[in-house]
JSON list of C-alpha atoms in Angstrom, two decimals:
[
{"chain": "A", "resi": 1, "resn": "GLU", "atom": "CA", "xyz": [2.85, 53.21, 42.35]},
{"chain": "A", "resi": 2, "resn": "ALA", "atom": "CA", "xyz": [1.15, 50.20, 40.80]},
{"chain": "A", "resi": 3, "resn": "ASP", "atom": "CA", "xyz": [-0.19, 50.47, 37.26]},
{"chain": "A", "resi": 4, "resn": "ILE", "atom": "CA", "xyz": [-3.79, 49.81, 38.20]},
{"chain": "A", "resi": 5, "resn": "TYR", "atom": "CA", "xyz": [-6.42, 52.49, 37.90]},
{"chain": "A", "resi": 6, "resn": "GLN", "atom": "CA", "xyz": [-9.91, 52.99, 39.22]},
{"chain": "A", "resi": 7, "resn": "THR", "atom": "CA", "xyz": [-12.48, 55.56, 38.20]},
{"chain": "A", "resi": 8, "resn": "PRO", "atom": "CA", "xyz": [-14.22, 57.42, 39.59]},
{"chain": "A", "resi": 9, "resn": "ARG", "atom": "CA", "xyz": [-12.39, 57.92, 42.88]},
{"chain": "A", "resi": 10, "resn": "TYR", "atom": "CA", "xyz": [-15.51, 59.26, 44.54]},
{"chain": "A", "resi": 11, "resn": "LEU", "atom": "CA", "xyz": [-19.15, 58.86, 43.50]},
{"chain": "A", "resi": 12, "resn": "VAL", "atom": "CA", "xyz": [-22.33, 60.12, 45.14]},
{"chain": "A", "resi": 13, "resn": "ILE", "atom": "CA", "xyz": [-25.47, 58.82, 43.48]},
{"chain": "A", "resi": 14, "resn": "GLY", "atom": "CA", "xyz": [-29.16, 58.44, 44.18]},
{"chain": "A", "resi": 15, "resn": "THR", "atom": "CA", "xyz": [-31.01, 55.24, 44.96]},
{"chain": "A", "resi": 16, "resn": "GLY", "atom": "CA", "xyz": [-32.06, 53.22, 41.93]},
{"chain": "A", "resi": 17, "resn": "LYS", "atom": "CA", "xyz": [-29.37, 54.47, 39.57]},
{"chain": "A", "resi": 18, "resn": "LYS", "atom": "CA", "xyz": [-27.22, 52.13, 37.52]},
{"chain": "A", "resi": 19, "resn": "ILE", "atom": "CA", "xyz": [-23.49, 52.57, 38.04]},
{"chain": "A", "resi": 20, "resn": "THR", "atom": "CA", "xyz": [-20.31, 51.08, 36.67]},
{"chain": "A", "resi": 21, "resn": "LEU", "atom": "CA", "xyz": [-17.02, 51.26, 38.51]},
{"chain": "A", "resi": 22, "resn": "GLU", "atom": "CA", "xyz": [-14.04, 51.04, 36.21]},
{"chain": "A", "resi": 23, "resn": "CYS", "atom": "CA", "xyz": [-10.81, 49.17, 36.84]},
{"chain": "A", "resi": 24, "resn": "SER", "atom": "CA", "xyz": [-7.91, 48.85, 34.44]},
{"chain": "A", "resi": 25, "resn": "GLN", "atom": "CA", "xyz": [-4.37, 47.53, 34.75]},
{"chain": "A", "resi": 26, "resn": "THR", "atom": "CA", "xyz": [-1.44, 47.80, 32.37]},
{"chain": "A", "resi": 27, "resn": "MET", "atom": "CA", "xyz": [0.70, 45.01, 33.83]},
{"chain": "A", "resi": 28, "resn": "GLY", "atom": "CA", "xyz": [-0.74, 42.18, 31.74]},
{"chain": "A", "resi": 29, "resn": "HIS", "atom": "CA", "xyz": [-1.93, 40.35, 34.85]},
{"chain": "A", "resi": 30, "resn": "ASP", "atom": "CA", "xyz": [-4.38, 37.56, 34.16]},
{"chain": "A", "resi": 31, "resn": "LYS", "atom": "CA", "xyz": [-6.02, 37.61, 37.60]},
{"chain": "A", "resi": 32, "resn": "MET", "atom": "CA", "xyz": [-8.18, 40.45, 38.85]},
{"chain": "A", "resi": 33, "resn": "TYR", "atom": "CA", "xyz": [-10.27, 40.98, 41.97]},
{"chain": "A", "resi": 34, "resn": "TRP", "atom": "CA", "xyz": [-12.90, 43.27, 43.47]},
{"chain": "A", "resi": 35, "resn": "TYR", "atom": "CA", "xyz": [-13.06, 43.85, 47.22]},
{"chain": "A", "resi": 36, "resn": "GLN", "atom": "CA", "xyz": [-15.61, 45.74, 49.27]},
{"chain": "A", "resi": 37, "resn": "GLN", "atom": "CA", "xyz": [-14.35, 47.53, 52.37]},
{"chain": "A", "resi": 38, "resn": "ASP", "atom": "CA", "xyz": [-16.13, 49.74, 54.86]},
{"chain": "A", "resi": 39, "resn": "PRO", "atom": "CA", "xyz": [-13.73, 52.50, 56.02]},
{"chain": "A", "resi": 40, "resn": "GLY", "atom": "CA", "xyz": [-11.03, 51.12, 58.29]},
{"chain": "A", "resi": 41, "resn": "MET", "atom": "CA", "xyz": [-12.51, 47.67, 58.27]},
{"chain": "A", "resi": 42, "resn": "GLU", "atom": "CA", "xyz": [-11.62, 44.29, 56.78]},
{"chain": "A", "resi": 43, "resn": "LEU", "atom": "CA", "xyz": [-11.64, 43.42, 53.09]},
{"chain": "A", "resi": 44, "resn": "HIS", "atom": "CA", "xyz": [-14.39, 41.30, 51.59]},
{"chain": "A", "resi": 45, "resn": "LEU", "atom": "CA", "xyz": [-13.77, 39.61, 48.24]},
{"chain": "A", "resi": 46, "resn": "ILE", "atom": "CA", "xyz": [-16.89, 40.03, 46.08]},
{"chain": "A", "resi": 47, "resn": "HIS", "atom": "CA", "xyz": [-15.70, 39.01, 42.59]},
{"chain": "A", "resi": 48, "resn": "TYR", "atom": "CA", "xyz": [-12.63, 37.63, 40.90]},
{"chain": "A", "resi": 49, "resn": "SER", "atom": "CA", "xyz": [-11.45, 36.62, 37.46]},
{"chain": "A", "resi": 50, "resn": "TYR", "atom": "CA", "xyz": [-8.63, 34.32, 36.41]},
{"chain": "A", "resi": 51, "resn": "GLY", "atom": "CA", "xyz": [-8.69, 35.41, 32.79]},
{"chain": "A", "resi": 52, "resn": "VAL", "atom": "CA", "xyz": [-10.74, 36.71, 29.89]},
{"chain": "A", "resi": 53, "resn": "ASN", "atom": "CA", "xyz": [-14.34, 35.47, 29.96]},
{"chain": "A", "resi": 54, "resn": "SER", "atom": "CA", "xyz": [-13.80, 33.99, 33.42]},
{"chain": "A", "resi": 55, "resn": "THR", "atom": "CA", "xyz": [-15.60, 35.48, 36.43]},
{"chain": "A", "resi": 56, "resn": "GLU", "atom": "CA", "xyz": [-16.49, 34.05, 39.83]},
{"chain": "A", "resi": 57, "resn": "LYS", "atom": "CA", "xyz": [-18.35, 35.28, 42.88]},
{"chain": "A", "resi": 58, "resn": "GLY", "atom": "CA", "xyz": [-16.27, 35.87, 45.97]},
{"chain": "A", "resi": 59, "resn": "ASP", "atom": "CA", "xyz": [-16.73, 35.13, 49.63]},
{"chain": "A", "resi": 60, "resn": "LEU", "atom": "CA", "xyz": [-19.20, 37.95, 50.27]},
{"chain": "A", "resi": 61, "resn": "SER", "atom": "CA", "xyz": [-22.50, 37.89, 48.42]},
{"chain": "A", "resi": 62, "resn": "SER", "atom": "CA", "xyz": [-22.95, 40.99, 46.32]},
{"chain": "A", "resi": 63, "resn": "GLU", "atom": "CA", "xyz": [-25.70, 42.31, 44.07]},
{"chain": "A", "resi": 64, "resn": "SER", "atom": "CA", "xyz": [-23.07, 43.64, 41.70]},
{"chain": "A", "resi": 65, "resn": "THR", "atom": "CA", "xyz": [-21.93, 41.97, 38.50]},
{"chain": "A", "resi": 66, "resn": "VAL", "atom": "CA", "xyz": [-18.61, 41.98, 36.66]},
{"chain": "A", "resi": 67, "resn": "SER", "atom": "CA", "xyz": [-17.29, 41.25, 33.20]},
{"chain": "A", "resi": 68, "resn": "ARG", "atom": "CA", "xyz": [-13.87, 40.45, 31.78]},
{"chain": "A", "resi": 69, "resn": "ILE", "atom": "CA", "xyz": [-13.87, 40.94, 28.04]},
{"chain": "A", "resi": 70, "resn": "ARG", "atom": "CA", "xyz": [-10.29, 42.22, 27.89]},
{"chain": "A", "resi": 71, "resn": "THR", "atom": "CA", "xyz": [-7.33, 41.25, 30.04]},
{"chain": "A", "resi": 72, "resn": "GLU", "atom": "CA", "xyz": [-6.72, 44.76, 31.25]},
{"chain": "A", "resi": 73, "resn": "HIS", "atom": "CA", "xyz": [-10.29, 45.75, 32.08]},
{"chain": "A", "resi": 74, "resn": "PHE", "atom": "CA", "xyz": [-12.55, 44.48, 34.90]},
{"chain": "A", "resi": 75, "resn": "PRO", "atom": "CA", "xyz": [-15.59, 46.73, 35.43]},
{"chain": "A", "resi": 76, "resn": "LEU", "atom": "CA", "xyz": [-18.11, 46.27, 38.23]},
{"chain": "A", "resi": 77, "resn": "THR", "atom": "CA", "xyz": [-21.76, 47.17, 37.70]},
{"chain": "A", "resi": 78, "resn": "LEU", "atom": "CA", "xyz": [-24.64, 47.82, 40.08]},
{"chain": "A", "resi": 79, "resn": "GLU", "atom": "CA", "xyz": [-27.96, 47.75, 38.20]},
{"chain": "A", "resi": 80, "resn": "SER", "atom": "CA", "xyz": [-29.88, 49.58, 40.93]},
{"chain": "A", "resi": 81, "resn": "ALA", "atom": "CA", "xyz": [-27.87, 51.26, 43.64]},
{"chain": "A", "resi": 82, "resn": "ARG", "atom": "CA", "xyz": [-29.13, 51.22, 47.23]},
{"chain": "A", "resi": 83, "resn": "PRO", "atom": "CA", "xyz": [-27.87, 52.92, 50.41]},
{"chain": "A", "resi": 84, "resn": "SER", "atom": "CA", "xyz": [-26.60, 49.51, 51.60]},
{"chain": "A", "resi": 85, "resn": "HIS", "atom": "CA", "xyz": [-24.11, 49.60, 48.71]},
{"chain": "A", "resi": 86, "resn": "THR", "atom": "CA", "xyz": [-22.36, 52.58, 50.26]},
{"chain": "A", "resi": 87, "resn": "SER", "atom": "CA", "xyz": [-18.78, 51.46, 50.77]},
{"chain": "A", "resi": 88, "resn": "GLN", "atom": "CA", "xyz": [-15.28, 51.57, 49.33]},
{"chain": "A", "resi": 89, "resn": "TYR", "atom": "CA", "xyz": [-14.57, 49.29, 46.39]},
{"chain": "A", "resi": 90, "resn": "LEU", "atom": "CA", "xyz": [-10.99, 48.18, 45.74]},
{"chain": "A", "resi": 91, "resn": "CYS", "atom": "CA", "xyz": [-9.75, 46.53, 42.58]},
{"chain": "A", "resi": 92, "resn": "ALA", "atom": "CA", "xyz": [-6.60, 44.41, 42.49]},
{"chain": "A", "resi": 93, "resn": "SER", "atom": "CA", "xyz": [-4.64, 42.28, 40.06]},
{"chain": "A", "resi": 94, "resn": "SER", "atom": "CA", "xyz": [-2.01, 39.57, 40.33]},
{"chain": "A", "resi": 95, "resn": "ASP", "atom": "CA", "xyz": [0.03, 37.12, 38.32]},
{"chain": "A", "resi": 96, "resn": "ARG", "atom": "CA", "xyz": [1.64, 33.75, 39.02]},
{"chain": "A", "resi": 97, "resn": "ARG", "atom": "CA", "xyz": [5.00, 35.13, 37.83]},
{"chain": "A", "resi": 98, "resn": "GLU", "atom": "CA", "xyz": [4.96, 37.51, 40.80]},
{"chain": "A", "resi": 99, "resn": "ALA", "atom": "CA", "xyz": [3.92, 34.87, 43.34]},
{"chain": "A", "resi": 100, "resn": "TYR", "atom": "CA", "xyz": [0.33, 36.14, 43.32]},
{"chain": "A", "resi": 101, "resn": "GLU", "atom": "CA", "xyz": [1.27, 39.41, 44.99]},
{"chain": "A", "resi": 102, "resn": "GLN", "atom": "CA", "xyz": [-1.78, 41.60, 44.57]},
{"chain": "A", "resi": 103, "resn": "TYR", "atom": "CA", "xyz": [-1.48, 45.13, 43.26]},
{"chain": "A", "resi": 104, "resn": "PHE", "atom": "CA", "xyz": [-4.28, 47.43, 44.38]},
{"chain": "A", "resi": 105, "resn": "GLY", "atom": "CA", "xyz": [-5.90, 50.41, 42.78]},
{"chain": "A", "resi": 106, "resn": "PRO", "atom": "CA", "xyz": [-6.67, 53.57, 44.79]},
{"chain": "A", "resi": 107, "resn": "GLY", "atom": "CA", "xyz": [-10.30, 52.59, 45.34]},
{"chain": "A", "resi": 108, "resn": "THR", "atom": "CA", "xyz": [-13.71, 54.08, 44.60]},
{"chain": "A", "resi": 109, "resn": "ARG", "atom": "CA", "xyz": [-15.64, 55.55, 47.50]},
{"chain": "A", "resi": 110, "resn": "LEU", "atom": "CA", "xyz": [-19.33, 55.06, 46.69]},
{"chain": "A", "resi": 111, "resn": "THR", "atom": "CA", "xyz": [-22.12, 56.84, 48.52]},
{"chain": "A", "resi": 112, "resn": "VAL", "atom": "CA", "xyz": [-25.72, 56.05, 47.67]},
{"chain": "A", "resi": 113, "resn": "THR", "atom": "CA", "xyz": [-28.24, 58.56, 48.99]},
{"chain": "B", "resi": 1, "resn": "ALA", "atom": "CA", "xyz": [-10.62, 26.14, 56.24]},
{"chain": "B", "resi": 2, "resn": "GLN", "atom": "CA", "xyz": [-7.86, 28.51, 55.27]},
{"chain": "B", "resi": 3, "resn": "SER", "atom": "CA", "xyz": [-7.65, 31.45, 57.66]},
{"chain": "B", "resi": 4, "resn": "VAL", "atom": "CA", "xyz": [-5.47, 34.29, 58.82]},
{"chain": "B", "resi": 5, "resn": "ALA", "atom": "CA", "xyz": [-5.70, 35.83, 62.28]},
{"chain": "B", "resi": 6, "resn": "GLN", "atom": "CA", "xyz": [-4.60, 39.27, 63.35]},
{"chain": "B", "resi": 7, "resn": "PRO", "atom": "CA", "xyz": [-5.39, 39.08, 67.04]},
{"chain": "B", "resi": 8, "resn": "GLU", "atom": "CA", "xyz": [-5.03, 42.80, 67.80]},
{"chain": "B", "resi": 9, "resn": "ASP", "atom": "CA", "xyz": [-7.49, 45.32, 66.45]},
{"chain": "B", "resi": 10, "resn": "GLN", "atom": "CA", "xyz": [-5.13, 48.12, 67.40]},
{"chain": "B", "resi": 11, "resn": "VAL", "atom": "CA", "xyz": [-1.50, 48.46, 68.43]},
{"chain": "B", "resi": 12, "resn": "ASN", "atom": "CA", "xyz": [-0.28, 51.58, 70.19]},
{"chain": "B", "resi": 13, "resn": "VAL", "atom": "CA", "xyz": [3.39, 52.47, 70.33]},
{"chain": "B", "resi": 14, "resn": "ALA", "atom": "CA", "xyz": [5.42, 55.58, 71.05]},
{"chain": "B", "resi": 15, "resn": "GLU", "atom": "CA", "xyz": [7.59, 57.06, 68.33]},
{"chain": "B", "resi": 16, "resn": "GLY", "atom": "CA", "xyz": [11.09, 55.63, 68.44]},
{"chain": "B", "resi": 17, "resn": "ASN", "atom": "CA", "xyz": [10.04, 52.41, 70.11]},
{"chain": "B", "resi": 18, "resn": "PRO", "atom": "CA", "xyz": [10.03, 49.05, 68.35]},
{"chain": "B", "resi": 19, "resn": "LEU", "atom": "CA", "xyz": [6.72, 47.81, 67.01]},
{"chain": "B", "resi": 20, "resn": "THR", "atom": "CA", "xyz": [5.25, 44.39, 66.33]},
{"chain": "B", "resi": 21, "resn": "VAL", "atom": "CA", "xyz": [2.02, 43.60, 64.52]},
{"chain": "B", "resi": 22, "resn": "LYS", "atom": "CA", "xyz": [1.02, 39.97, 64.91]},
{"chain": "B", "resi": 23, "resn": "CYS", "atom": "CA", "xyz": [-0.22, 37.53, 62.30]},
{"chain": "B", "resi": 24, "resn": "THR", "atom": "CA", "xyz": [-0.88, 33.81, 62.52]},
{"chain": "B", "resi": 25, "resn": "TYR", "atom": "CA", "xyz": [-2.29, 31.56, 59.86]},
{"chain": "B", "resi": 26, "resn": "SER", "atom": "CA", "xyz": [-3.98, 28.23, 59.42]},
{"chain": "B", "resi": 27, "resn": "VAL", "atom": "CA", "xyz": [-3.46, 26.93, 55.89]},
{"chain": "B", "resi": 28, "resn": "SER", "atom": "CA", "xyz": [-2.27, 23.75, 54.32]},
{"chain": "B", "resi": 29, "resn": "GLY", "atom": "CA", "xyz": [1.00, 23.27, 52.48]},
{"chain": "B", "resi": 30, "resn": "ASN", "atom": "CA", "xyz": [3.72, 25.87, 52.16]},
{"chain": "B", "resi": 31, "resn": "PRO", "atom": "CA", "xyz": [1.98, 29.21, 51.91]},
{"chain": "B", "resi": 32, "resn": "TYR", "atom": "CA", "xyz": [3.20, 32.49, 50.53]},
{"chain": "B", "resi": 33, "resn": "LEU", "atom": "CA", "xyz": [2.85, 35.27, 53.12]},
{"chain": "B", "resi": 34, "resn": "PHE", "atom": "CA", "xyz": [2.36, 39.00, 52.61]},
{"chain": "B", "resi": 35, "resn": "TRP", "atom": "CA", "xyz": [2.01, 42.25, 54.51]},
{"chain": "B", "resi": 36, "resn": "TYR", "atom": "CA", "xyz": [0.19, 45.29, 53.15]},
{"chain": "B", "resi": 37, "resn": "VAL", "atom": "CA", "xyz": [-0.38, 48.78, 54.53]},
{"chain": "B", "resi": 38, "resn": "GLN", "atom": "CA", "xyz": [-3.36, 51.03, 53.91]},
{"chain": "B", "resi": 39, "resn": "TYR", "atom": "CA", "xyz": [-3.47, 54.78, 54.50]},
{"chain": "B", "resi": 40, "resn": "PRO", "atom": "CA", "xyz": [-6.84, 56.60, 54.72]},
{"chain": "B", "resi": 41, "resn": "ASN", "atom": "CA", "xyz": [-8.75, 56.79, 51.44]},
{"chain": "B", "resi": 42, "resn": "ARG", "atom": "CA", "xyz": [-6.13, 54.75, 49.63]},
{"chain": "B", "resi": 43, "resn": "GLY", "atom": "CA", "xyz": [-5.73, 51.25, 48.28]},
{"chain": "B", "resi": 44, "resn": "LEU", "atom": "CA", "xyz": [-3.44, 48.70, 49.89]},
{"chain": "B", "resi": 45, "resn": "GLN", "atom": "CA", "xyz": [0.30, 49.05, 49.38]},
{"chain": "B", "resi": 46, "resn": "PHE", "atom": "CA", "xyz": [2.63, 46.06, 49.36]},
{"chain": "B", "resi": 47, "resn": "LEU", "atom": "CA", "xyz": [5.23, 45.97, 52.16]},
{"chain": "B", "resi": 48, "resn": "LEU", "atom": "CA", "xyz": [6.91, 42.58, 51.93]},
{"chain": "B", "resi": 49, "resn": "LYS", "atom": "CA", "xyz": [6.43, 38.91, 51.20]},
{"chain": "B", "resi": 50, "resn": "TYR", "atom": "CA", "xyz": [7.83, 35.52, 52.15]},
{"chain": "B", "resi": 51, "resn": "ILE", "atom": "CA", "xyz": [8.01, 32.82, 49.51]},
{"chain": "B", "resi": 52, "resn": "THR", "atom": "CA", "xyz": [10.90, 30.63, 50.57]},
{"chain": "B", "resi": 53, "resn": "GLY", "atom": "CA", "xyz": [14.42, 30.89, 51.97]},
{"chain": "B", "resi": 54, "resn": "ASP", "atom": "CA", "xyz": [15.55, 33.12, 54.82]},
{"chain": "B", "resi": 55, "resn": "ASN", "atom": "CA", "xyz": [12.89, 33.37, 57.50]},
{"chain": "B", "resi": 56, "resn": "LEU", "atom": "CA", "xyz": [13.59, 37.07, 58.04]},
{"chain": "B", "resi": 57, "resn": "VAL", "atom": "CA", "xyz": [12.21, 39.17, 55.22]},
{"chain": "B", "resi": 58, "resn": "LYS", "atom": "CA", "xyz": [13.02, 42.85, 54.79]},
{"chain": "B", "resi": 59, "resn": "GLY", "atom": "CA", "xyz": [10.59, 45.16, 53.08]},
{"chain": "B", "resi": 60, "resn": "SER", "atom": "CA", "xyz": [9.69, 48.76, 52.39]},
{"chain": "B", "resi": 61, "resn": "TYR", "atom": "CA", "xyz": [9.98, 51.67, 54.85]},
{"chain": "B", "resi": 62, "resn": "GLY", "atom": "CA", "xyz": [12.25, 49.74, 57.25]},
{"chain": "B", "resi": 63, "resn": "PHE", "atom": "CA", "xyz": [9.72, 47.01, 57.99]},
{"chain": "B", "resi": 64, "resn": "GLU", "atom": "CA", "xyz": [10.64, 43.36, 58.34]},
{"chain": "B", "resi": 65, "resn": "ALA", "atom": "CA", "xyz": [8.80, 40.16, 59.13]},
{"chain": "B", "resi": 66, "resn": "GLU", "atom": "CA", "xyz": [9.82, 36.81, 60.50]},
{"chain": "B", "resi": 67, "resn": "PHE", "atom": "CA", "xyz": [8.35, 33.59, 59.21]},
{"chain": "B", "resi": 68, "resn": "ASN", "atom": "CA", "xyz": [8.00, 30.96, 61.92]},
{"chain": "B", "resi": 69, "resn": "LYS", "atom": "CA", "xyz": [6.75, 27.68, 60.49]},
{"chain": "B", "resi": 70, "resn": "SER", "atom": "CA", "xyz": [6.39, 25.86, 63.82]},
{"chain": "B", "resi": 71, "resn": "GLN", "atom": "CA", "xyz": [4.25, 28.66, 65.26]},
{"chain": "B", "resi": 72, "resn": "THR", "atom": "CA", "xyz": [2.56, 29.39, 61.90]},
{"chain": "B", "resi": 73, "resn": "SER", "atom": "CA", "xyz": [3.24, 33.07, 62.41]},
{"chain": "B", "resi": 74, "resn": "PHE", "atom": "CA", "xyz": [4.46, 35.96, 60.30]},
{"chain": "B", "resi": 75, "resn": "HIS", "atom": "CA", "xyz": [4.76, 38.96, 62.61]},
{"chain": "B", "resi": 76, "resn": "LEU", "atom": "CA", "xyz": [5.57, 42.39, 61.19]},
{"chain": "B", "resi": 77, "resn": "LYS", "atom": "CA", "xyz": [8.27, 44.37, 62.97]},
{"chain": "B", "resi": 78, "resn": "LYS", "atom": "CA", "xyz": [10.11, 47.65, 62.85]},
{"chain": "B", "resi": 79, "resn": "PRO", "atom": "CA", "xyz": [12.98, 48.62, 65.17]},
{"chain": "B", "resi": 80, "resn": "SER", "atom": "CA", "xyz": [11.95, 52.26, 65.54]},
{"chain": "B", "resi": 81, "resn": "ALA", "atom": "CA", "xyz": [8.41, 53.45, 64.85]},
{"chain": "B", "resi": 82, "resn": "LEU", "atom": "CA", "xyz": [7.55, 56.74, 63.14]},
{"chain": "B", "resi": 83, "resn": "VAL", "atom": "CA", "xyz": [4.34, 58.74, 63.51]},
{"chain": "B", "resi": 84, "resn": "SER", "atom": "CA", "xyz": [3.94, 58.36, 59.75]},
{"chain": "B", "resi": 85, "resn": "ASP", "atom": "CA", "xyz": [3.73, 54.57, 60.20]},
{"chain": "B", "resi": 86, "resn": "SER", "atom": "CA", "xyz": [0.25, 55.05, 61.66]},
{"chain": "B", "resi": 87, "resn": "ALA", "atom": "CA", "xyz": [-2.04, 53.16, 59.29]},
{"chain": "B", "resi": 88, "resn": "LEU", "atom": "CA", "xyz": [-4.04, 49.96, 58.84]},
{"chain": "B", "resi": 89, "resn": "TYR", "atom": "CA", "xyz": [-1.95, 46.82, 58.30]},
{"chain": "B", "resi": 90, "resn": "PHE", "atom": "CA", "xyz": [-3.15, 43.64, 56.64]},
{"chain": "B", "resi": 91, "resn": "CYS", "atom": "CA", "xyz": [-1.53, 40.21, 56.70]},
{"chain": "B", "resi": 92, "resn": "ALA", "atom": "CA", "xyz": [-2.36, 37.89, 53.79]},
{"chain": "B", "resi": 93, "resn": "VAL", "atom": "CA", "xyz": [-1.66, 34.31, 52.86]},
{"chain": "B", "resi": 94, "resn": "ARG", "atom": "CA", "xyz": [-1.69, 32.49, 49.57]},
{"chain": "B", "resi": 95, "resn": "PRO", "atom": "CA", "xyz": [-2.37, 28.81, 50.41]},
{"chain": "B", "resi": 96, "resn": "THR", "atom": "CA", "xyz": [-0.68, 26.21, 48.25]},
{"chain": "B", "resi": 97, "resn": "GLY", "atom": "CA", "xyz": [-2.66, 25.68, 45.07]},
{"chain": "B", "resi": 98, "resn": "PHE", "atom": "CA", "xyz": [-4.76, 28.82, 45.52]},
{"chain": "B", "resi": 99, "resn": "GLN", "atom": "CA", "xyz": [-4.69, 31.66, 43.02]},
{"chain": "B", "resi": 100, "resn": "LYS", "atom": "CA", "xyz": [-6.00, 34.29, 45.43]},
{"chain": "B", "resi": 101, "resn": "LEU", "atom": "CA", "xyz": [-5.02, 35.62, 48.83]},
{"chain": "B", "resi": 102, "resn": "VAL", "atom": "CA", "xyz": [-6.73, 35.16, 52.18]},
{"chain": "B", "resi": 103, "resn": "PHE", "atom": "CA", "xyz": [-6.58, 38.41, 54.16]},
{"chain": "B", "resi": 104, "resn": "GLY", "atom": "CA", "xyz": [-6.62, 38.98, 57.89]},
{"chain": "B", "resi": 105, "resn": "THR", "atom": "CA", "xyz": [-9.05, 41.46, 59.39]},
{"chain": "B", "resi": 106, "resn": "GLY", "atom": "CA", "xyz": [-6.43, 44.18, 59.75]},
{"chain": "B", "resi": 107, "resn": "THR", "atom": "CA", "xyz": [-4.63, 45.85, 62.65]},
{"chain": "B", "resi": 108, "resn": "ARG", "atom": "CA", "xyz": [-4.64, 49.59, 63.19]},
{"chain": "B", "resi": 109, "resn": "LEU", "atom": "CA", "xyz": [-1.23, 50.90, 64.22]},
{"chain": "B", "resi": 110, "resn": "LEU", "atom": "CA", "xyz": [-1.17, 54.16, 66.10]},
{"chain": "B", "resi": 111, "resn": "VAL", "atom": "CA", "xyz": [2.23, 55.74, 66.72]},
{"chain": "B", "resi": 112, "resn": "SER", "atom": "CA", "xyz": [2.15, 58.62, 69.17]},
{"chain": "B", "resi": 113, "resn": "PRO", "atom": "CA", "xyz": [4.70, 61.47, 69.14]}
]
C-alpha cells in the first residue's frame, strides 16, 4: 500500500456547503495531483502542484481550489458544493527519483444532494 | 498533442485464457510508460512501468507488457487470466520533459469463470 491518505472516504453533503477534501503523503514527494473520476470512467486532472506554494489548474476546468503550504499536504476545497460536483476525487503524488510513477490514495466519494 | 489510446472499452476473456489489453501512444521523445489497475471504490494501483532497457517488462500479479517503439504500443498481457483480474486498467505515459502523466481512458477487463 502506498503512503498516501485521503479523508473522508465517503461524504454526503447538501448543496451550498463548503467542503475540504484532505490528502496527505509521507513519501516526501514534491509533486501532487488531484483527479476527478466518475465511477468506472476515465480520469480527469483538475489540479496539480510541483512543490510548496506551487499550484496549477489541470486539463478539466473545476470550481474547486487547492493549496500547498506543506510538502506532504494538498487539500482540495469546494466553496459551495453543487450536485454536479458529485464524483470520486483521487489524490496522487510522484517524484522524479521514481520516474514520475504516481502513487494514488484510496479516493473520496463525494455526493452532493 | 500528447495522447494515449486504449481502443477497447471492454475486454472479455475466460478464466485460464491469455489476456491482452491494448495501449498505443502518441508522444514526442522517449516516454516512460505505465500500467495501473483500479478495483471498485479504490484508487489506482501500480502494475508495471517501462523506462528503458528490455522491451518486455514484468510486473505485479503475473502481468507483463511489451514496449514496441516502431508501433508506439505498450500492450498489457497475462498468460492465464483469473476471475480476480476483473477490474479497470489504465495505461499512462510520461512524455519527455513532462512532470505529469497522460492517462488513457481505461479498459474494463471482465474474466468469466
